[in-house]
Amino acid sequence: MSATPTLVALLHGPDQPGLVARVAGWIFERGGNILHADQHRDMEAGVFFQRVEWVPAKGNASADTDGFHAFAASLGMQARVTSSSHRPRMAVFVSKFDHCFHDLALRWKSGEYACDLVAVMSNHADLEATAKGYGLAYHVIPVTAATKAESEARQLALLRSLDVELVVLARYMQVLSDDFLKAFARPVINIHHSFLPAFAGGRPYHQAAERGVKLIGATAHYATAVLDDGPIIQQDVTRVTHRHGVEDLVRKGRDLEKIVLAQAVRWHLESRVLVYGNKTVVFD
Amino acid sequence: MSATPTLVALLHGPDQPGLVARVAGWIFERGGNILHADQHRDMEAGVFFQRVEWVPAKGNASADTDGFHAFAASLGMQARVTSSSHRPRMAVFVSKFDHCFHDLALRWKSGEYACDLVAVMSNHADLEATAKGYGLAYHVIPVTAATKAESEARQLALLRSLDVELVVLARYMQVLSDDFLKAFARPVINIHHSFLPAFAGGRPYHQAAERGVKLIGATAHYATAVLDDGPIIQQDVTRVTHRHGVEDLVRKGRDLEKIVLAQAVRWHLESRVLVYGNKTVVFD
Amino acid sequence: MSATPTLVALLHGPDQPGLVARVAGWIFERGGNILHADQHRDMEAGVFFQRVEWVPAKGNASADTDGFHAFAASLGMQARVTSSSHRPRMAVFVSKFDHCFHDLALRWKSGEYACDLVAVMSNHADLEATAKGYGLAYHVIPVTAATKAESEARQLALLRSLDVELVVLARYMQVLSDDFLKAFARPVINIHHSFLPAFAGGRPYHQAAERGVKLIGATAHYATAVLDDGPIIQQDVTRVTHRHGVEDLVRKGRDLEKIVLAQAVRWHLESRVLVYGNKTVVFD
Amino acid sequence: MSATPTLVALLHGPDQPGLVARVAGWIFERGGNILHADQHRDMEAGVFFQRVEWVPAKGNASADTDGFHAFAASLGMQARVTSSSHRPRMAVFVSKFDHCFHDLALRWKSGEYACDLVAVMSNHADLEATAKGYGLAYHVIPVTAATKAESEARQLALLRSLDVELVVLARYMQVLSDDFLKAFARPVINIHHSFLPAFAGGRPYHQAAERGVKLIGATAHYATAVLDDGPIIQQDVTRVTHRHGVEDLVRKGRDLEKIVLAQAVRWHLESRVLVYGNKTVVFD
């Protein structure tokens, strides 16, 4: 929350001795001061992961950003560096359910999210007034089986024209195609209303009621080509009993969905999530 | 915990108006006093479920037990009536892991469970000294693919000779055959070390680590012919992060398994669990 | 959610044999059908508590309501009977924090609450536009130490003129006087941002940070003359670590406060909460 | 769990720029490889905290241990360095309740704790057979108001003769005096059966039932001169309802107490807990 811009680097690559010291040394030599540093080793895979946040020396922010990328490359590591002065541009996709959308919009308005919410896109017109009530641009792009490719092309063009860096699917009821995800090539966070991998696919609350589980869940994950199979960012559950019918699961699930999606978006915006393979390292 | 014996009836059947009043009236007319009564309606299926616990009039315990069965039948309902003076005979099956076994044995010794723990059975000799330390009879019946039918026949004979009314699989690493379950025809509670239906089958903690879930779980359920698919009695989860390797999941999972299995056994022994279809109603 | 109006009775009084049967019998004889019935006995205090919900015979709703009160009185019990066709009139008090208010308003608008939200009152003008955005009347009644009695008189007059049956304090930052509560004589639900009885009074998140607790909580309770000491309806907690400063506790606490208050209001509106002494029985 | 000994340093002191780099650099220059490093800044207090774990260069373990203390001192920091090859000597104090003791003993026997459990001390003889069943020495030192000072002197002498480095109070029902704690001058972990600071002192479950809370808790903390007021290491809660009498709270609380105490002891033994003021930083 400080006024001084800080830099956050997320890096990972083959483990080797001395990485913590080298990264800290590089920052120190350039006059930077580390505020937070957290690292993880996947012993089996031999991969090193680190999130490091520092205050660069005066005037060094830009040079440090470029320099760190080069430095990381010299260690055989991949890095992503972001500055706290950069506010990512976020778009939210919705359909007809509004609970996750309200939740995200209110958090954004209250200053919880350091991002610019630049667009709301939907395959339906239902939430237009709601979005405009928050002062947000609302774009209706209908999607049908026949027009899906064309609709996605329009979505993509809009996202590009707005330079959107993060898409959040707030109970958006369409599956984004592999082509779309590849072409967009930036993170897309989805909320699925079950404790994945249980109850992937459609109507998870009905599936949960059918199976008689005693907890229902929600999962926020990055969208990938395989439905409901992307890297999991956050999950949570709540207790249910035989007294809860499907409608109750839906109602209780709404609160779970909001909390889980809000947390995942927050972590992403704070550069706390590092994806590798089909998993995430969350430096919380 | 009262010294006065009470009766507990679990009943279910087609819903119809007046069931609560009829059951309460039947007990009242015979001089009984209801201590607890809880009921549930599955609106979709049109099924009524009830657990009712009462103090019968002096000397009526036995007659009420028989009478209630007849009364329930007259309403088209199925009933199971148990007396608090009856201590069910329980057997525990183990293999090599001892954490759930210690947990059950200690709860039993401390008086938490109103049952007689009459036997420990295992396909291995490893826990013999442990069982005997608790003063429990330990029966080793090895199981191999070739001898499975024969081994199950010996297990069954032993359970029958001991008049065992409940079998608890405390991380017993063999699958009981459909034939065994049908022949035994009494409840068998199993603990599975995942949040079912996620990660059914073998090595669930490895599956969980592979998928990168943020919560791991445990599930206590009645064993049925389909592996890890029986009616769920209780589930719980605990949070894990990227910092937890498979060994940590195993360690953290042990605490979950103990708590979840202990709760399921307790509910079963208190006649709080009613199975219908592949689900349970738990009157907690 | 059924179209058929149902009646809910909450009753309590000295325990005596046969109460369950008598209540069920009374309803049955008058042609009613019990949908749900849950009861509790406080063994030590010798008090019986029951919540019973039934479909009265056609045309009997009003007569049953009156009749049940008389019937309960004949058993020496106190009863409160409400009809599902009655929508209670609710007022929300706010100050400057808006998170609980948004949460309640959105739930109400989405149909989660079967009540009429008839007024928002505040000691500040800050949330006026917010309230009006939801189409709600907003009444500013400033409160100072000097004018408190007068302000409360105005609040009370307004509540009475609107026939408000439930007041919800959604982070309203003034303490209601004992006189006000006595004069209003209807339920007032407050949300306190700590796990009571820990950290009663002012600045509970600061108190929690100071003490170094590992969980923070929120408590919804009925307001009484003693600050933060009324009957508790619902509580929940969330985990915090040394990494969370007071600002983080405040942020994380907002989500807790919303969930806990929303649940308490829901239970109250569904006639699930019975107060006795300084405690509640919640028939959930 | 590695066979290679590692060193863990816990250090804290006035914050200053470059601390992370200096510590990492010191270890790197001496041929060490950092496995884990976690740090924290208390912004308000201006204090820096770090836990760093590294593999020293061959043959350097002892020299690094001494050297790090000197190095930390040169930075104005306090440090505590432990080697994974050192197994701390632990004593458990008990009275009559055995659940926490069984839990600790079983975890220790299963290899969960890297320590030597060298003694069980009690003011009662009740658990002697239990302790001996685990192969543990059991020392009875009765404590009465009149003999307390003398009893504590005997306890202290015994702890010193056994070179005990950690005392765990596993529901030990006596308060250790300030004199004892000062003289022992090593960590003492206590489990209190409430969510502190709520319900400090005696009979917390009775206090909780009296107040009508909806969650009960347990708290593990370092014992200090002020009863139930020491730095909190871990806390957890579980949900209760009006249906749970005091006996149920006691039973449910036992499971909480076991889990919370076991976790606190584990963190302490892994050098993850740093005390400052009356709070802890837990590097989990």
mmCIF file of C-alpha atoms in Angstrom, chain B residues 15-225:
data_model
loop_
_atom_site.group_PDB
_atom_site.id
_atom_site.type_symbol
_atom_site.label_atom_id
_atom_site.label_comp_id
_atom_site.label_asym_id
_atom_site.label_seq_id
_atom_site.Cartn_x
_atom_site.Cartn_y
_atom_site.Cartn_z
ATOM 1 C CA ASP B 15 -44.227 -39.604 2.783
ATOM 2 C CA GLN B 16 -47.819 -39.050 3.855
ATOM 3 C CA PRO B 17 -49.616 -36.457 5.966
ATOM 4 C CA GLY B 18 -49.597 -36.906 9.709
ATOM 5 C CA LEU B 19 -46.575 -39.137 10.110
ATOM 6 C CA VAL B 20 -44.947 -37.007 12.816
ATOM 7 C CA ALA B 21 -48.162 -36.948 14.808
ATOM 8 C CA ARG B 22 -48.807 -40.666 14.379
ATOM 9 C CA VAL B 23 -45.357 -41.698 15.539
ATOM 10 C CA ALA B 24 -45.463 -39.316 18.492
ATOM 11 C CA GLY B 25 -48.970 -40.444 19.301
ATOM 12 C CA TRP B 26 -48.075 -44.124 19.240
ATOM 13 C CA ILE B 27 -45.236 -43.566 21.701
ATOM 14 C CA PHE B 28 -47.314 -41.301 23.941
ATOM 15 C CA GLU B 29 -50.229 -43.686 24.141
ATOM 16 C CA ARG B 30 -47.946 -46.432 25.346
ATOM 17 C CA GLY B 31 -46.595 -44.212 28.127
ATOM 18 C CA GLY B 32 -43.330 -43.375 26.440
ATOM 19 C CA ASN B 33 -41.653 -39.975 26.549
ATOM 20 C CA ILE B 34 -39.885 -38.663 23.468
ATOM 21 C CA LEU B 35 -36.431 -37.247 24.215
ATOM 22 C CA HIS B 36 -35.418 -36.393 20.675
ATOM 23 C CA ALA B 37 -37.174 -36.517 17.353
ATOM 24 C CA ASP B 38 -35.765 -35.354 14.081
ATOM 25 C CA GLN B 39 -37.235 -35.894 10.674
ATOM 26 C CA HIS B 40 -36.521 -35.122 7.085
ATOM 27 C CA ARG B 41 -38.470 -35.159 3.869
ATOM 28 C CA ASP B 42 -36.871 -35.726 0.510
ATOM 29 C CA MET B 43 -39.373 -33.637 -1.409
ATOM 30 C CA GLU B 44 -38.320 -34.868 -4.840
ATOM 31 C CA ALA B 45 -38.361 -38.523 -3.934
ATOM 32 C CA GLY B 46 -41.372 -38.235 -1.651
ATOM 33 C CA VAL B 47 -39.640 -40.074 1.166
ATOM 34 C CA PHE B 48 -40.009 -39.422 4.875
ATOM 35 C CA PHE B 49 -37.142 -40.129 7.299
ATOM 36 C CA GLN B 50 -37.218 -39.997 11.057
ATOM 37 C CA ARG B 51 -35.049 -40.667 14.047
ATOM 38 C CA VAL B 52 -36.951 -40.728 17.289
ATOM 39 C CA GLU B 53 -35.556 -41.515 20.730
ATOM 40 C CA TRP B 54 -37.791 -42.172 23.682
ATOM 41 C CA VAL B 55 -37.959 -43.538 27.199
ATOM 42 C CA PRO B 56 -40.474 -46.354 27.133
ATOM 43 C CA ALA B 57 -42.840 -46.877 30.024
ATOM 44 C CA LYS B 58 -41.446 -49.121 32.713
ATOM 45 C CA GLY B 59 -41.146 -52.686 31.483
ATOM 46 C CA ASN B 60 -42.178 -51.769 27.955
ATOM 47 C CA ALA B 61 -38.762 -51.693 26.283
ATOM 48 C CA SER B 62 -38.991 -55.060 24.654
ATOM 49 C CA ALA B 63 -42.660 -54.816 23.715
ATOM 50 C CA ASP B 64 -42.156 -51.339 22.316
ATOM 51 C CA THR B 65 -39.287 -52.546 20.155
ATOM 52 C CA ASP B 66 -41.409 -55.248 18.555
ATOM 53 C CA GLY B 67 -44.483 -53.104 18.528
ATOM 54 C CA PHE B 68 -42.805 -50.242 16.777
ATOM 55 C CA HIS B 69 -41.671 -52.456 13.935
ATOM 56 C CA ALA B 70 -45.249 -53.602 13.419
ATOM 57 C CA PHE B 71 -46.569 -50.085 13.750
ATOM 58 C CA ALA B 72 -44.076 -48.763 11.167
ATOM 59 C CA ALA B 73 -44.985 -51.564 8.802
ATOM 60 C CA SER B 74 -48.649 -50.594 9.137
ATOM 61 C CA LEU B 75 -47.648 -47.144 7.861
ATOM 62 C CA GLY B 76 -45.727 -48.672 4.975
ATOM 63 C CA MET B 77 -42.432 -47.656 6.581
ATOM 64 C CA GLN B 78 -39.256 -49.578 7.313
ATOM 65 C CA ALA B 79 -37.923 -49.242 10.839
ATOM 66 C CA ARG B 80 -34.896 -50.285 12.836
ATOM 67 C CA VAL B 81 -35.211 -49.997 16.605
ATOM 68 C CA THR B 82 -32.256 -50.251 18.964
ATOM 69 C CA SER B 83 -32.054 -50.033 22.712
ATOM 70 C CA SER B 84 -29.405 -48.029 24.495
ATOM 71 C CA SER B 85 -28.916 -51.060 26.698
ATOM 72 C CA HIS B 86 -27.645 -53.042 23.742
ATOM 73 C CA ARG B 87 -23.918 -52.678 23.120
ATOM 74 C CA PRO B 88 -23.173 -53.541 19.474
ATOM 75 C CA ARG B 89 -20.276 -55.897 18.841
ATOM 76 C CA MET B 90 -17.658 -54.267 16.638
ATOM 77 C CA ALA B 91 -14.638 -55.629 14.784
ATOM 78 C CA VAL B 92 -11.833 -53.531 13.339
ATOM 79 C CA PHE B 93 -9.889 -54.582 10.244
ATOM 80 C CA VAL B 94 -6.338 -53.274 9.907
ATOM 81 C CA SER B 95 -3.285 -53.826 7.737
ATOM 82 C CA LYS B 96 -0.053 -52.048 8.677
ATOM 83 C CA PHE B 97 -0.997 -48.415 9.283
ATOM 84 C CA ASP B 98 -1.842 -47.968 12.931
ATOM 85 C CA HIS B 99 -3.053 -44.382 13.327
ATOM 86 C CA CYS B 100 -6.771 -45.004 12.823
ATOM 87 C CA PHE B 101 -6.579 -48.142 14.893
ATOM 88 C CA HIS B 102 -4.942 -46.364 17.847
ATOM 89 C CA ASP B 103 -7.506 -43.625 17.575
ATOM 90 C CA LEU B 104 -10.482 -45.999 17.622
ATOM 91 C CA ALA B 105 -9.032 -48.149 20.373
ATOM 92 C CA LEU B 106 -8.302 -45.155 22.609
ATOM 93 C CA ARG B 107 -11.771 -43.712 22.094
ATOM 94 C CA TRP B 108 -13.277 -47.074 22.877
ATOM 95 C CA LYS B 109 -11.175 -47.508 26.014
ATOM 96 C CA SER B 110 -12.039 -44.010 27.211
ATOM 97 C CA GLY B 111 -15.750 -44.832 26.974
ATOM 98 C CA GLU B 112 -16.527 -42.647 23.964
ATOM 99 C CA TYR B 113 -18.095 -45.574 22.111
ATOM 100 C CA ALA B 114 -20.993 -47.566 23.512
ATOM 101 C CA CYS B 115 -19.929 -50.833 21.888
ATOM 102 C CA ASP B 116 -17.874 -53.925 22.524
ATOM 103 C CA LEU B 117 -14.709 -54.063 20.460
ATOM 104 C CA VAL B 118 -14.525 -57.832 20.152
ATOM 105 C CA ALA B 119 -11.859 -58.427 17.537
ATOM 106 C CA VAL B 120 -9.102 -56.958 15.442
ATOM 107 C CA MET B 121 -8.504 -58.713 12.128
ATOM 108 C CA SER B 122 -5.622 -58.174 9.804
ATOM 109 C CA ASN B 123 -3.969 -59.536 6.709
ATOM 110 C CA HIS B 124 -0.651 -58.887 8.453
ATOM 111 C CA ALA B 125 0.851 -59.684 11.829
ATOM 112 C CA ASP B 126 2.354 -56.219 12.289
ATOM 113 C CA LEU B 127 -0.151 -54.765 14.726
ATOM 114 C CA GLU B 128 -0.547 -57.809 16.922
ATOM 115 C CA ALA B 129 1.415 -56.423 19.869
ATOM 116 C CA THR B 130 -0.390 -53.108 19.512
ATOM 117 C CA ALA B 131 -3.802 -54.773 19.651
ATOM 118 C CA LYS B 132 -2.833 -56.941 22.577
ATOM 119 C CA GLY B 133 -1.566 -53.835 24.378
ATOM 120 C CA TYR B 134 -5.208 -52.725 24.368
ATOM 121 C CA GLY B 135 -6.310 -56.165 25.541
ATOM 122 C CA LEU B 136 -7.851 -56.976 22.176
ATOM 123 C CA ALA B 137 -7.951 -60.295 20.373
ATOM 124 C CA TYR B 138 -5.956 -60.154 17.124
ATOM 125 C CA HIS B 139 -6.646 -62.481 14.219
ATOM 126 C CA VAL B 140 -4.244 -62.739 11.306
ATOM 127 C CA ILE B 141 -5.859 -63.901 8.087
ATOM 128 C CA PRO B 142 -3.471 -63.381 5.182
ATOM 129 C CA VAL B 143 -5.044 -62.397 1.879
ATOM 130 C CA THR B 144 -3.553 -62.985 -1.541
ATOM 131 C CA ALA B 145 -5.139 -62.805 -4.952
ATOM 132 C CA ALA B 146 -5.124 -66.592 -5.078
ATOM 133 C CA THR B 147 -6.570 -67.158 -1.615
ATOM 134 C CA LYS B 148 -8.954 -64.238 -1.385
ATOM 135 C CA ALA B 149 -12.173 -66.258 -1.483
ATOM 136 C CA GLU B 150 -10.915 -68.647 1.121
ATOM 137 C CA SER B 151 -9.608 -65.839 3.326
ATOM 138 C CA GLU B 152 -12.920 -64.043 3.147
ATOM 139 C CA ALA B 153 -14.696 -67.233 4.114
ATOM 140 C CA ARG B 154 -12.507 -67.458 7.213
ATOM 141 C CA GLN B 155 -13.115 -63.788 8.030
ATOM 142 C CA LEU B 156 -16.824 -64.305 7.638
ATOM 143 C CA ALA B 157 -16.876 -67.382 9.808
ATOM 144 C CA LEU B 158 -15.012 -65.529 12.511
ATOM 145 C CA LEU B 159 -17.309 -62.496 12.334
ATOM 146 C CA ARG B 160 -20.319 -64.785 12.607
ATOM 147 C CA SER B 161 -18.926 -66.784 15.473
ATOM 148 C CA LEU B 162 -18.325 -63.496 17.297
ATOM 149 C CA ASP B 163 -21.723 -62.150 16.276
ATOM 150 C CA VAL B 164 -20.101 -58.979 14.982
ATOM 151 C CA GLU B 165 -22.632 -56.287 14.092
ATOM 152 C CA LEU B 166 -20.326 -53.630 12.684
ATOM 153 C CA VAL B 167 -17.027 -53.877 10.857
ATOM 154 C CA VAL B 168 -14.743 -50.850 10.673
ATOM 155 C CA LEU B 169 -12.003 -50.829 8.063
ATOM 156 C CA ALA B 170 -9.281 -48.779 9.706
ATOM 157 C CA ARG B 171 -7.043 -48.315 6.663
ATOM 158 C CA TYR B 172 -7.443 -52.005 5.800
ATOM 159 C CA MET B 173 -5.673 -52.293 2.465
ATOM 160 C CA GLN B 174 -7.787 -55.017 0.876
ATOM 161 C CA VAL B 175 -11.008 -54.579 -1.039
ATOM 162 C CA LEU B 176 -13.842 -56.661 0.359
ATOM 163 C CA SER B 177 -15.640 -58.556 -2.361
ATOM 164 C CA ASP B 178 -19.260 -58.084 -3.194
ATOM 165 C CA ASP B 179 -19.824 -61.689 -2.116
ATOM 166 C CA PHE B 180 -18.351 -61.000 1.286
ATOM 167 C CA LEU B 181 -20.439 -57.877 1.803
ATOM 168 C CA LYS B 182 -23.623 -59.660 0.757
ATOM 169 C CA ALA B 183 -22.907 -62.648 2.954
ATOM 170 C CA PHE B 184 -22.029 -60.514 5.980
ATOM 171 C CA ALA B 185 -25.097 -58.355 5.362
ATOM 172 C CA ARG B 186 -24.250 -55.956 8.170
ATOM 173 C CA PRO B 187 -22.704 -52.501 7.990
ATOM 174 C CA VAL B 188 -19.063 -52.071 7.066
ATOM 175 C CA ILE B 189 -17.579 -48.581 7.454
ATOM 176 C CA ASN B 190 -14.512 -47.675 5.435
ATOM 177 C CA ILE B 191 -12.221 -44.637 5.543
ATOM 178 C CA HIS B 192 -10.925 -43.453 2.190
ATOM 179 C CA HIS B 193 -8.097 -40.961 2.204
ATOM 180 C CA SER B 194 -9.516 -38.455 -0.252
ATOM 181 C CA PHE B 195 -12.472 -36.168 -0.657
ATOM 182 C CA LEU B 196 -14.619 -38.592 -2.637
ATOM 183 C CA PRO B 197 -15.596 -38.720 -5.439
ATOM 184 C CA ALA B 198 -12.253 -37.075 -6.195
ATOM 185 C CA PHE B 199 -9.342 -39.481 -6.175
ATOM 186 C CA ALA B 200 -11.108 -42.780 -5.706
ATOM 187 C CA GLY B 201 -8.947 -45.864 -5.974
ATOM 188 C CA GLY B 202 -5.292 -46.230 -5.096
ATOM 189 C CA ARG B 203 -2.743 -43.680 -3.901
ATOM 190 C CA PRO B 204 -5.125 -40.755 -3.495
ATOM 191 C CA TYR B 205 -2.505 -38.494 -1.903
ATOM 192 C CA HIS B 206 -0.288 -38.987 -4.935
ATOM 193 C CA GLN B 207 -3.243 -38.200 -7.169
ATOM 194 C CA ALA B 208 -3.950 -35.058 -5.128
ATOM 195 C CA ALA B 209 -0.348 -33.875 -5.327
ATOM 196 C CA GLU B 210 -0.353 -34.533 -9.051
ATOM 197 C CA ARG B 211 -3.505 -32.484 -9.599
ATOM 198 C CA GLY B 212 -2.322 -29.624 -7.440
ATOM 199 C CA VAL B 213 -5.422 -29.330 -5.256
ATOM 200 C CA LYS B 214 -5.396 -26.809 -2.416
ATOM 201 C CA LEU B 215 -7.343 -28.982 0.024
ATOM 202 C CA ILE B 216 -7.009 -32.668 0.807
ATOM 203 C CA GLY B 217 -9.792 -34.695 2.312
ATOM 204 C CA ALA B 218 -10.974 -37.911 3.876
ATOM 205 C CA THR B 219 -14.270 -39.714 3.486
ATOM 206 C CA ALA B 220 -15.955 -42.284 5.716
ATOM 207 C CA HIS B 221 -18.557 -44.341 3.891
ATOM 208 C CA TYR B 222 -20.350 -47.646 4.010
ATOM 209 C CA ALA B 223 -18.530 -50.204 1.892
ATOM 210 C CA THR B 224 -20.428 -51.463 -1.127
ATOM 211 C CA ALA B 225 -19.607 -53.632 -4.088
#
